[in-house]
């Protein structure tokens, strides 16, 4: 297949792929939007009808007539009349059935059961939802709701073909658009390829002639005035220069060849052996010294024969000091592995010892030990490689803990979502109760008059029994619970990485709420017992940042301060957290200070290092402050610093830029 054919075939494939992708995206989008809109309209119509039924029932219950059959039937008749009057303006068809399937309101003239028995049974079992059903023998899409108190089943439905009419019409049009776009794209691509492939083929022929040394076969450049014509002329000039340079080099090479042969014969044999030997030594030493692992060579008696640079840097013993020493004397922690070294040399098979623990500078570490026996020309010994895997082991443990926390977080978020539904019912019921107990509403006065109760008497009873205060306390408690759940859900959703203006004072307050509501079976502190002092400078503008990441940093700092104060002997001093917010030039400054035990100088220098922690094993991972440092300095181009003296408390200061252009590359 020629280049021109390949280009045209590629153009056709590219145009078809672009048109197909665009058409498919449009089809999927329109299909989803059309179905979602129709379902929303049906659900809205059904919800409105259910709300009318609930209002009618609420009126009967408020007047005490809910148990009187005559009034109930009259209310049902009024509702049916209202539904029938609203039918011309309603999307879809509203059908009211009894729980036995008999029609109460239906467009058909007869009053037989219009709904298929199987559909009726499934709707009664589900109580509410949406499904496809057979209504009057026709396939329809319906949203339904069972009202057992009234003995009704409400259906808002639309014909199945009408439901998908928009999608089907768009599919036909999309097919035509796809074919037209593919053909047009291919024609444009073919037209463009003609002006590009020809010059490329001429350049290819010229390059082949130059590569084969056929200078006279180089085709002359065309007279085109565009970039490709300029490229052809430049290539022709380059070919001429190469031809002249090649001829000159051939002449010089002839005169130098004889001299080179004489010199090479004299020095080749002497230099070769010395160069190869030194090259082998240098390469071997460079390879071993460049390895990040500790590499030690030992002989048959387990005496050190090689000590690489990493071993010298790790132990503080130079190679000159270590060579010829017993390996357990040069590196005492290898003494317990002498049997494994001898076994590897005897059997001629490598040995691997994973996750061997040891202590250095009063810190626990873990390493993998690999013992490779030497092979070849009677050499007996072994090469020992020690790899520090402390960070990897900690990361594996952290990944396990992270999986657990993700599972717990998912459960907590799910519970919060589930709690929102009954909580919304409590708040709605409280609002309705307040309205029903207000004698100033006309409907309430009419109901009191029918019940024979004067409004003044009801007001006196409510005041004496403090009913209004009780209902208000229920509403306030529900709103506080809803605020707690909302803060928790906002924090658990994380971020998509986009920056937007964030009120830092609000972020501080939300972090305090999250810290106060934190639940941890292993914590030994109660955040609510800590005194909080807020010092927010008014007028600090919002900072462009990722709000959830800033709240994560603040929550880490608050949790660390609370844990430090709870573990220390505070004496008569109440544990206190001071939060400050102010503006300094083009930066917002956040300060979090406590009156806890402070941080020693040695720990303060390493406080932002990954995996560094002063807590007991199992209490902390050593990643909280390192992640916070990364979020502030890398993600937000800010700074975070710590000031502390033992016994004088600790102060963390965060500076965030207020200008969004600082994040631009």
XYZ file of C-alpha atoms in Angstrom:
665
model
C 0.000 0.000 0.000
C 1.409 3.392 -1.004
C 1.868 6.335 1.348
C -0.883 8.264 -0.439
C -3.350 5.383 0.031
C -2.417 5.064 3.674
C -2.898 8.790 4.265
C -6.328 8.744 2.624
C -7.364 5.627 4.547
C -6.160 7.215 7.780
C -8.082 10.386 6.940
C -11.264 8.408 6.352
C -10.800 6.531 9.636
C -10.061 9.763 11.545
C -13.076 11.606 10.112
C -15.347 8.619 10.810
C -14.020 8.278 14.365
C -14.527 11.983 15.125
C -18.024 11.996 13.635
C -18.941 8.752 15.421
C -17.654 9.986 18.766
C -19.472 13.320 18.428
C -22.714 11.670 17.300
C -22.556 9.013 20.015
C -21.974 11.629 22.695
C -24.925 13.674 21.429
C -27.175 10.584 21.227
C -26.339 9.451 24.747
C -26.791 12.970 26.123
C -30.150 13.575 24.418
C -31.389 10.093 25.372
C -30.459 10.614 29.022
C -31.902 14.139 29.145
C -35.182 13.137 27.464
C -35.785 10.113 29.707
C -34.762 12.014 32.835
C -37.061 14.953 31.959
C -40.053 12.688 31.278
C -39.524 10.762 34.504
C -39.178 14.004 36.448
C -42.420 15.353 34.954
C -44.315 12.158 35.851
C -42.854 12.144 39.374
C -43.758 15.832 39.797
C -47.381 15.239 38.688
C -47.717 12.265 41.047
C -46.162 14.190 43.949
C -48.581 17.081 43.429
C -51.576 14.715 43.528
C -50.272 12.931 46.642
C -49.782 16.305 48.295
C -53.451 17.194 47.577
C -54.570 13.887 49.130
C -52.348 14.471 52.181
C -53.740 17.995 52.604
C -57.328 16.718 52.418
C -56.599 14.012 54.975
C -54.828 16.503 57.230
C -57.942 18.729 57.135
C -60.162 15.778 58.115
C -57.823 14.827 60.970
C -57.555 18.423 62.172
C -61.338 18.740 62.292
C -61.797 15.336 63.902
C -63.820 14.018 60.914
C -61.293 11.458 59.702
C -63.392 8.644 61.131
C -66.710 9.825 59.636
C -67.305 7.844 56.441
C -69.622 10.421 54.922
C -67.050 13.205 55.144
C -64.270 10.934 53.955
C -66.246 9.899 50.868
C -67.158 13.527 50.201
C -63.468 14.486 50.417
C -62.591 11.684 47.995
C -65.243 12.869 45.556
C -63.915 16.432 45.758
C -60.380 15.213 45.072
C -61.514 13.177 42.066
C -63.307 16.248 40.715
C -60.169 18.356 41.165
C -58.034 15.723 39.435
C -60.489 15.524 36.526
C -60.544 19.334 36.197
C -56.720 19.511 36.129
C -56.375 16.720 33.535
C -56.014 19.038 30.450
C -52.975 20.774 31.968
C -51.303 17.639 33.286
C -48.356 15.848 31.684
C -49.363 12.244 31.081
C -52.515 10.534 32.319
C -53.596 10.336 35.973
C -55.371 7.130 37.003
C -56.892 6.526 40.457
C -57.616 2.887 41.342
C -58.807 1.131 44.423
C -56.428 -1.347 46.017
C -58.478 -4.083 44.335
C -57.771 -2.526 40.898
C -61.207 -0.950 40.288
C -61.048 2.409 38.480
C -61.973 5.514 40.489
C -60.656 8.012 37.925
C -59.701 6.861 34.432
C -60.109 8.155 30.891
C -61.884 4.957 29.789
C -65.701 5.100 29.884
C -66.199 1.785 31.684
C -65.176 1.223 35.306
C -63.636 -2.198 34.916
C -60.142 -2.912 36.208
C -57.894 -1.261 33.567
C -54.523 -2.351 35.075
C -53.010 -5.792 34.394
C -53.186 -7.971 37.550
C -49.428 -8.660 37.558
C -48.657 -4.931 37.425
C -51.196 -4.235 40.197
C -49.644 -6.836 42.505
C -46.110 -5.519 41.985
C -47.172 -1.893 42.582
C -48.996 -2.815 45.788
C -45.937 -4.767 46.946
C -43.528 -1.878 46.232
C -45.975 0.827 47.533
C -44.289 3.523 45.409
C -41.845 3.880 42.510
C -41.907 3.622 38.714
C -42.293 0.725 36.261
C -43.625 -0.242 32.856
C -47.142 -1.670 32.943
C -50.148 -2.635 30.796
C -52.953 -0.094 31.180
C -56.074 -0.763 29.085
C -53.954 -3.313 27.206
C -51.386 -0.683 26.156
C -47.761 -0.550 27.254
C -47.137 2.545 29.389
C -44.467 3.955 31.724
C -45.997 4.859 35.109
C -44.983 6.418 38.430
C -47.234 5.089 41.205
C -47.983 5.584 44.903
C -50.163 3.425 47.145
C -52.307 5.259 49.733
C -53.626 2.489 52.020
C -55.259 5.032 54.371
C -57.654 6.002 51.559
C -57.643 2.632 49.792
C -56.265 4.255 46.614
C -53.466 3.573 44.134
C -52.401 6.701 42.183
C -50.710 6.309 38.756
C -49.205 9.046 36.577
C -48.402 7.372 33.232
C -47.467 8.102 29.655
C -47.526 5.908 26.553
C -44.303 3.914 26.027
C -43.824 5.140 22.448
C -44.368 8.761 23.490
C -41.784 8.303 26.276
C -39.075 7.381 23.771
C -40.264 9.395 20.761
C -37.617 12.128 21.166
C -34.801 9.589 21.405
C -35.902 7.641 18.302
C -36.244 10.749 16.174
C -32.827 11.973 17.236
C -31.229 8.598 16.375
C -32.459 8.882 12.762
C -31.145 12.439 12.424
C -27.850 11.513 14.138
C -27.242 8.721 11.619
C -27.583 11.115 8.709
C -25.332 13.669 10.390
C -22.697 10.980 11.027
C -22.596 9.893 7.378
C -22.452 13.479 6.101
C -19.725 14.490 8.565
C -17.619 11.403 7.732
C -17.815 12.070 3.959
C -17.042 15.784 4.332
C -14.085 15.109 6.673
C -12.641 12.544 4.283
C -12.893 14.875 1.291
C -11.154 17.678 3.217
C -8.419 15.302 4.380
C -7.806 13.991 0.820
C -7.528 17.555 -0.479
C -4.963 18.444 2.193
C -2.984 15.222 1.708
C -2.392 15.986 -1.975
C -0.451 19.117 -1.102
C 1.667 17.328 1.521
C 2.317 13.763 0.290
C 3.861 14.773 -3.056
C 6.693 16.896 -1.562
C 7.263 14.252 1.125
C 7.724 11.538 -1.520
C 10.207 13.726 -3.411
C 12.158 14.367 -0.194
C 12.138 10.619 0.530
C 13.634 9.869 -2.891
C 16.300 12.545 -2.389
C 17.205 11.188 1.076
C 17.487 7.632 -0.334
C 19.850 8.851 -3.069
C 22.028 10.726 -0.538
C 22.136 7.695 1.767
C 23.312 5.448 -1.098
C 25.890 8.001 -2.318
C 24.158 8.543 -5.679
C 24.725 12.306 -5.733
C 23.692 12.701 -9.373
C 20.305 11.016 -8.664
C 19.175 13.639 -6.162
C 16.017 15.184 -7.727
C 16.008 18.980 -8.136
C 13.743 21.001 -5.794
C 10.317 22.172 -6.931
C 9.309 25.798 -7.479
C 6.800 25.841 -4.589
C 6.889 28.999 -2.480
C 5.536 27.523 0.769
C 7.370 25.867 3.679
C 7.616 22.483 1.902
C 9.231 24.133 -1.135
C 11.686 25.897 1.175
C 12.431 22.520 2.802
C 13.137 20.910 -0.604
C 15.570 23.690 -1.555
C 17.298 23.503 1.826
C 17.654 19.721 1.445
C 19.174 20.160 -2.020
C 21.721 22.645 -0.617
C 22.526 20.254 2.224
C 23.045 17.372 -0.220
C 25.501 19.491 -2.236
C 27.436 20.407 0.915
C 27.551 16.756 2.005
C 28.842 15.713 -1.412
C 31.727 18.199 -1.251
C 32.552 17.327 2.375
C 32.496 13.592 1.627
C 34.977 13.938 -1.237
C 37.311 16.035 0.925
C 37.143 13.533 3.786
C 37.911 10.627 1.444
C 41.080 12.414 0.296
C 42.244 13.106 3.863
C 41.358 9.630 5.068
C 43.720 8.110 2.524
C 46.733 10.044 3.875
C 45.908 9.393 7.533
C 45.145 5.714 7.170
C 48.787 4.636 6.787
C 49.940 6.675 9.806
C 47.148 5.293 11.972
C 48.026 1.713 11.115
C 51.651 2.221 12.182
C 50.720 3.837 15.508
C 48.006 1.324 16.290
C 50.343 -1.617 15.834
C 52.842 -0.176 18.349
C 50.515 0.684 21.241
C 47.488 -1.599 20.798
C 48.808 -4.677 22.582
C 50.312 -2.767 25.520
C 47.306 -0.543 26.160
C 44.611 -3.122 25.574
C 45.275 -5.311 28.585
C 45.783 -2.377 30.954
C 42.683 -0.569 29.727
C 40.422 -3.576 29.947
C 41.601 -4.440 33.435
C 41.141 -0.893 34.733
C 37.779 -0.580 32.986
C 36.522 -3.740 34.632
C 37.666 -2.588 38.059
C 36.151 0.869 37.657
C 32.869 -0.443 36.310
C 32.526 -2.985 39.096
C 33.328 -0.422 41.781
C 31.044 2.215 40.241
C 28.145 -0.214 40.004
C 28.443 -1.291 43.627
C 29.035 2.255 44.924
C 26.110 3.674 42.979
C 23.648 1.201 44.460
C 21.430 2.648 47.227
C 21.667 -0.666 49.069
C 24.387 -1.779 51.463
C 26.559 -4.250 49.512
C 29.183 -6.338 51.360
C 31.468 -9.000 49.878
C 32.758 -11.799 52.130
C 35.117 -14.749 51.619
C 34.847 -18.359 52.780
C 35.625 -17.354 56.394
C 32.950 -14.592 56.283
C 35.584 -11.861 56.297
C 34.830 -8.597 54.489
C 36.351 -8.342 51.000
C 34.266 -5.428 49.684
C 32.488 -2.568 51.454
C 30.561 -0.209 49.150
C 29.961 3.514 49.626
C 26.422 3.074 51.022
C 27.779 0.686 53.686
C 30.381 3.260 54.698
C 27.808 6.075 54.855
C 25.313 3.963 56.815
C 27.710 2.538 59.426
C 30.332 5.296 59.611
C 33.076 2.699 58.942
C 35.237 3.275 55.877
C 36.069 0.553 53.390
C 39.711 0.547 54.498
C 38.641 -0.096 58.105
C 36.086 -2.785 57.262
C 38.024 -4.928 54.756
C 39.488 -8.106 56.330
C 37.321 -7.774 59.458
C 34.826 -10.548 60.324
C 31.486 -9.425 58.950
C 29.776 -9.735 62.359
C 32.423 -7.377 63.775
C 32.124 -4.836 60.967
C 28.285 -4.970 61.118
C 27.201 -6.657 64.388
C 23.563 -7.171 63.368
C 24.689 -9.672 60.701
C 26.099 -11.983 63.379
C 22.798 -13.836 63.733
C 22.806 -14.609 59.997
C 26.266 -16.286 59.744
C 24.678 -19.734 59.367
C 22.584 -18.512 56.428
C 25.742 -17.105 54.743
C 27.664 -20.368 55.139
C 24.667 -22.381 53.892
C 24.370 -20.184 50.783
C 28.087 -20.627 49.981
C 27.945 -24.406 50.590
C 24.764 -25.053 48.614
C 25.510 -22.507 45.890
C 21.966 -21.116 46.126
C 20.871 -17.580 47.071
C 19.203 -16.980 50.414
C 16.618 -14.266 51.136
C 15.714 -13.005 54.628
C 12.762 -10.587 54.525
C 11.818 -7.865 57.024
C 14.635 -8.356 59.535
C 14.235 -5.861 62.364
C 17.020 -3.829 63.993
C 17.468 -0.538 65.859
C 19.679 2.366 64.870
C 19.872 5.759 66.594
C 17.192 4.453 68.971
C 14.761 4.106 66.044
C 13.263 0.799 64.774
C 14.050 -0.227 61.191
C 13.403 -3.228 58.949
C 15.540 -4.543 56.093
C 15.591 -7.313 53.483
C 18.819 -9.362 53.373
C 19.824 -11.145 50.136
C 22.859 -13.503 50.144
C 24.272 -14.362 46.675
C 27.026 -17.045 46.542
C 29.947 -16.297 44.200
C 30.280 -18.589 41.204
C 33.204 -19.118 38.822
C 36.869 -20.230 38.604
C 37.106 -21.641 42.115
C 36.062 -18.397 43.847
C 34.304 -19.058 47.156
C 32.470 -16.303 48.945
C 29.235 -14.367 48.919
C 27.768 -10.956 48.203
C 25.335 -9.620 50.814
C 22.832 -6.924 49.931
C 20.841 -5.102 52.621
C 17.777 -3.062 51.534
C 16.033 -0.710 53.969
C 12.295 -1.537 53.631
C 11.100 0.410 56.684
C 9.172 2.943 54.584
C 7.652 0.215 52.415
C 6.490 -1.803 55.437
C 5.005 1.312 57.011
C 3.296 2.166 53.743
C 1.812 -1.342 53.540
C 0.498 -0.997 57.093
C -0.825 2.448 56.240
C -2.601 1.087 53.152
C -4.337 -1.529 55.288
C -5.373 1.147 57.780
C -6.467 3.428 54.926
C -8.706 0.693 53.515
C -10.293 0.284 56.937
C -10.813 4.041 57.271
C -12.306 4.234 53.770
C -14.775 1.503 54.702
C -15.655 3.237 57.970
C -15.948 6.577 56.176
C -18.276 5.082 53.581
C -20.462 3.581 56.292
C -20.549 6.883 58.170
C -21.490 8.829 55.037
C -24.218 6.305 54.245
C -25.611 6.521 57.778
C -25.559 10.317 57.549
C -27.554 10.184 54.303
C -30.040 7.797 55.876
C -30.378 9.990 58.983
C -31.198 13.005 56.822
C -34.519 11.475 55.716
C -36.110 10.968 59.178
C -34.522 14.219 60.362
C -36.189 16.090 57.497
C -39.482 14.479 58.517
C -38.996 15.642 62.117
C -38.258 19.229 61.046
C -41.194 19.297 58.600
C -43.525 17.837 61.202
C -42.342 20.406 63.768
C -43.048 23.281 61.359
C -46.505 21.893 60.576
C -47.187 21.445 64.314
C -46.249 25.087 64.978
C -48.618 26.236 62.241
C -51.462 23.983 63.453
C -51.059 25.324 67.018
C -51.133 28.997 65.936
C -54.612 30.399 66.818
C -53.932 33.358 64.524
C -54.364 31.292 61.332
C -57.831 31.428 59.824
C -58.031 27.693 59.144
C -57.078 26.959 62.765
C -59.795 29.357 64.003
C -62.401 27.619 61.866
C -61.317 24.225 63.161
C -61.420 25.481 66.790
C -64.886 26.876 66.207
C -66.138 23.561 64.835
C -64.520 21.765 67.764
C -66.115 24.169 70.254
C -62.782 25.378 71.639
C -62.152 29.150 71.895
C -58.744 30.336 70.548
C -58.026 32.098 73.848
C -58.437 28.846 75.724
C -56.037 27.053 73.380
C -53.479 29.859 73.733
C -53.778 29.781 77.524
C -53.278 26.000 77.573
C -50.227 26.228 75.283
C -48.671 28.971 77.413
C -49.332 27.155 80.691
C -47.897 23.872 79.435
C -45.067 25.661 77.526
C -45.903 23.685 74.391
C -44.475 26.351 72.054
C -41.100 26.239 73.816
C -41.027 22.456 73.662
C -41.802 22.444 69.928
C -39.199 25.184 69.318
C -36.551 23.218 71.229
C -37.332 20.182 69.049
C -36.889 22.293 65.907
C -33.586 23.820 67.123
C -32.210 20.391 68.067
C -33.163 19.040 64.628
C -31.464 21.945 62.883
C -28.291 21.394 64.936
C -28.307 17.717 64.005
C -28.817 18.611 60.332
C -25.880 21.065 60.491
C -23.609 18.382 61.999
C -24.570 15.892 59.283
C -24.112 18.492 56.532
C -20.606 19.406 57.773
C -19.624 15.748 57.962
C -20.904 15.034 54.427
C -19.176 18.126 52.989
C -15.869 17.021 54.533
C -16.234 13.376 53.457
C -16.931 14.271 49.803
C -13.329 15.452 49.325
C -12.430 17.723 46.417
C -12.062 17.539 42.675
C -8.912 19.688 42.786
C -10.580 22.991 41.751
C -9.866 26.189 43.626
C -12.528 28.728 44.516
C -12.778 31.567 47.020
C -13.144 30.100 50.515
C -14.135 31.958 53.675
C -11.272 30.993 56.007
C -13.219 31.971 59.133
C -15.978 29.584 58.080
C -13.401 26.879 57.375
C -11.975 27.313 60.894
C -15.438 27.057 62.444
C -16.369 23.984 60.375
C -13.126 22.291 61.371
C -13.912 22.985 65.029
C -17.360 21.430 64.611
C -15.855 18.338 62.956
C -13.212 18.026 65.653
C -15.850 18.400 68.368
C -18.004 15.668 66.848
C -15.130 13.290 66.075
C -15.687 9.766 67.361
C -12.679 7.501 67.920
C -12.715 4.401 70.130
C -8.971 4.773 70.855
C -8.775 8.502 71.688
C -8.156 9.548 75.243
C -9.376 13.119 75.052
C -12.643 15.007 74.935
C -12.397 17.915 72.506
C -15.500 19.550 73.970
C -13.642 20.147 77.268
C -11.095 22.398 75.516
C -11.642 26.150 75.762
C -11.742 27.766 72.299
C -10.605 31.385 71.794
C -11.386 32.967 68.408
C -9.565 36.096 67.217
C -10.689 36.759 63.625
C -9.709 40.073 62.034
C -12.729 41.508 60.184
C -12.471 42.107 56.471
C -10.143 39.227 55.562
C -11.160 38.374 51.962
C -11.821 34.807 50.824
C -8.705 32.917 49.746
C -8.604 30.953 46.455
C -8.033 27.387 47.593
C -9.512 23.889 47.814
C -11.755 24.159 50.868
C -11.780 20.484 51.841
C -7.958 20.315 51.759
C -7.611 23.373 54.005
C -10.174 21.872 56.412
C -8.178 18.626 56.401
C -5.024 20.542 57.427
C -6.877 22.466 60.157
C -8.490 19.266 61.466
C -5.061 17.574 61.679
C -3.613 20.503 63.652
C -6.635 20.691 65.986
C -6.527 16.941 66.638
C -2.755 16.987 67.345
C -3.100 19.905 69.772
C -5.978 18.247 71.610
C -4.087 14.943 71.916
C -0.942 16.689 73.147
C -2.842 18.628 75.843
C -4.773 15.544 76.975
C -1.553 13.525 77.372
C 0.246 16.251 79.359
C -0.056 17.279 82.989
C -1.752 20.684 82.636
C -1.992 21.357 86.358
C -4.512 24.102 87.102
C -4.372 25.463 83.558
C -7.478 24.719 81.507
C -6.588 23.335 78.044
C -7.018 26.224 75.602
C -6.898 26.503 71.813
C -6.484 29.966 70.265
C -7.472 30.511 66.626
C -6.398 33.717 64.866
C -7.076 34.957 61.345
C -5.657 38.153 59.834
C -4.388 39.622 56.585
C -0.750 40.451 55.851
C -0.321 42.240 52.508
C -1.376 39.712 49.823
C -1.593 36.760 52.192
C -4.094 35.443 54.719
C -2.479 34.236 57.954
C -4.028 31.487 60.127
C -2.564 30.783 63.566
C -3.495 27.818 65.777
C -1.927 27.922 69.223
C -2.310 25.844 72.371
C -1.025 25.997 75.939
C 0.102 22.372 75.937
C 3.476 20.811 76.740
C 5.275 22.120 73.637
C 7.628 20.258 71.293
C 11.306 19.428 71.990
C 13.876 20.894 69.587
C 14.894 17.495 68.149
C 11.274 16.578 67.323
C 10.454 20.072 66.023
C 13.189 19.855 63.350
C 11.677 16.624 61.966
C 8.003 17.338 62.555
C 7.084 17.577 58.854
C 9.001 14.450 57.778
C 6.910 11.511 56.476
C 6.389 8.683 58.989
C 7.984 10.656 61.835
C 5.865 10.408 64.982
C 6.372 10.662 68.724
C 3.186 8.730 69.486
C 3.032 5.138 70.623
C 2.789 2.405 67.941
C -0.744 2.071 66.646
C -1.732 5.614 67.694
C -0.264 7.618 64.815
C 1.157 6.949 61.338
C 3.433 9.993 61.122
C 1.778 11.216 57.907
C -0.701 13.838 59.149
C 1.693 16.800 59.338
C 3.712 15.748 56.271
C 0.504 15.610 54.202
C -0.543 18.988 55.657
C 2.846 20.455 54.707
C 2.443 19.163 51.139
C -1.102 20.562 50.835
C -0.072 24.048 51.982
C 3.297 24.395 50.213
C 2.754 22.436 46.971
C -1.006 22.589 46.300
C -1.573 26.168 47.559
C 1.874 27.832 47.204
C 1.761 28.891 50.860
C 3.911 28.306 53.934
C 3.418 26.474 57.217
C 5.749 26.831 60.186
C 5.798 25.794 63.832
C 7.009 27.704 66.883
C 7.294 25.896 70.181
C 9.210 25.763 73.434
C 8.947 22.878 75.936
C 6.350 23.804 78.529
C 5.262 26.958 76.636
C 2.743 25.539 74.185
C 2.865 25.292 70.384
C 1.910 27.701 67.578
C 1.333 26.692 63.943
C 1.262 29.562 61.425
C -0.164 29.110 57.904
C 0.180 31.755 55.172
C -2.042 31.440 52.064
C -1.862 33.732 49.000
C -4.949 35.853 48.268
C -4.191 36.432 44.576
C -5.407 33.594 42.275
C -2.787 34.376 39.602
C -0.034 32.995 41.850
C -1.269 29.475 40.991
C -0.827 30.028 37.249
C 2.244 28.285 35.758
